[in-house]
């Protein structure tokens, strides 16, 4: 059985990502991370640096894949960050 609090955090995180217009891959199952897509034109390294300057850790999704970065830009996000309003504010500002 999944930890109900972890499942609730994952579902809340999914709602945050959807609210930002970012597609979530897979259904949240109570894990610590969600994967989401980013616009095709996203420079993940630059996005990571700008986020770090705001105290937000974003890692390009490709570093977690054995084959490395391939396909459209994506990121793996810790569900704890998704509950922090700074993350959503930063991502909204990036989209402008």
PDB file of C-alpha atoms in Angstrom, residues 1 9 11 13 20-21 23 28 30 36 51-52 59-60 68 70 72 75 81 85 90:
ATOM      1  CA  UNK A   1       0.000   0.000   0.000  1.00  0.00           C
ATOM      2  CA  UNK A   9       1.853  15.137  -2.390  1.00  0.00           C
ATOM      3  CA  UNK A  11      -1.286  14.365  -6.798  1.00  0.00           C
ATOM      4  CA  UNK A  13       2.389  18.186  -7.544  1.00  0.00           C
ATOM      5  CA  UNK A  20       1.718  25.590 -15.314  1.00  0.00           C
ATOM      6  CA  UNK A  21       0.792  23.962 -18.608  1.00  0.00           C
ATOM      7  CA  UNK A  23       2.491  17.753 -19.264  1.00  0.00           C
ATOM      8  CA  UNK A  28       1.521   9.798  -9.717  1.00  0.00           C
ATOM      9  CA  UNK A  30       3.169   8.251  -4.357  1.00  0.00           C
ATOM     10  CA  UNK A  36       7.163  16.617 -16.958  1.00  0.00           C
ATOM     11  CA  UNK A  51      16.589  28.479 -11.273  1.00  0.00           C
ATOM     12  CA  UNK A  52      19.699  27.998  -9.102  1.00  0.00           C
ATOM     13  CA  UNK A  59      17.995  19.068 -13.048  1.00  0.00           C
ATOM     14  CA  UNK A  60      17.594  18.292 -16.744  1.00  0.00           C
ATOM     15  CA  UNK A  68      21.345  10.544 -21.752  1.00  0.00           C
ATOM     16  CA  UNK A  70      17.271  12.408 -26.038  1.00  0.00           C
ATOM     17  CA  UNK A  72      12.027  16.592 -26.163  1.00  0.00           C
ATOM     18  CA  UNK A  75      12.672  17.472 -16.137  1.00  0.00           C
ATOM     19  CA  UNK A  81       9.506  21.417  -4.598  1.00  0.00           C
ATOM     20  CA  UNK A  85       5.279  28.597  -4.276  1.00  0.00           C
ATOM     21  CA  UNK A  90       9.738  30.932 -11.211  1.00  0.00           C
TER      22      UNK A  90
END
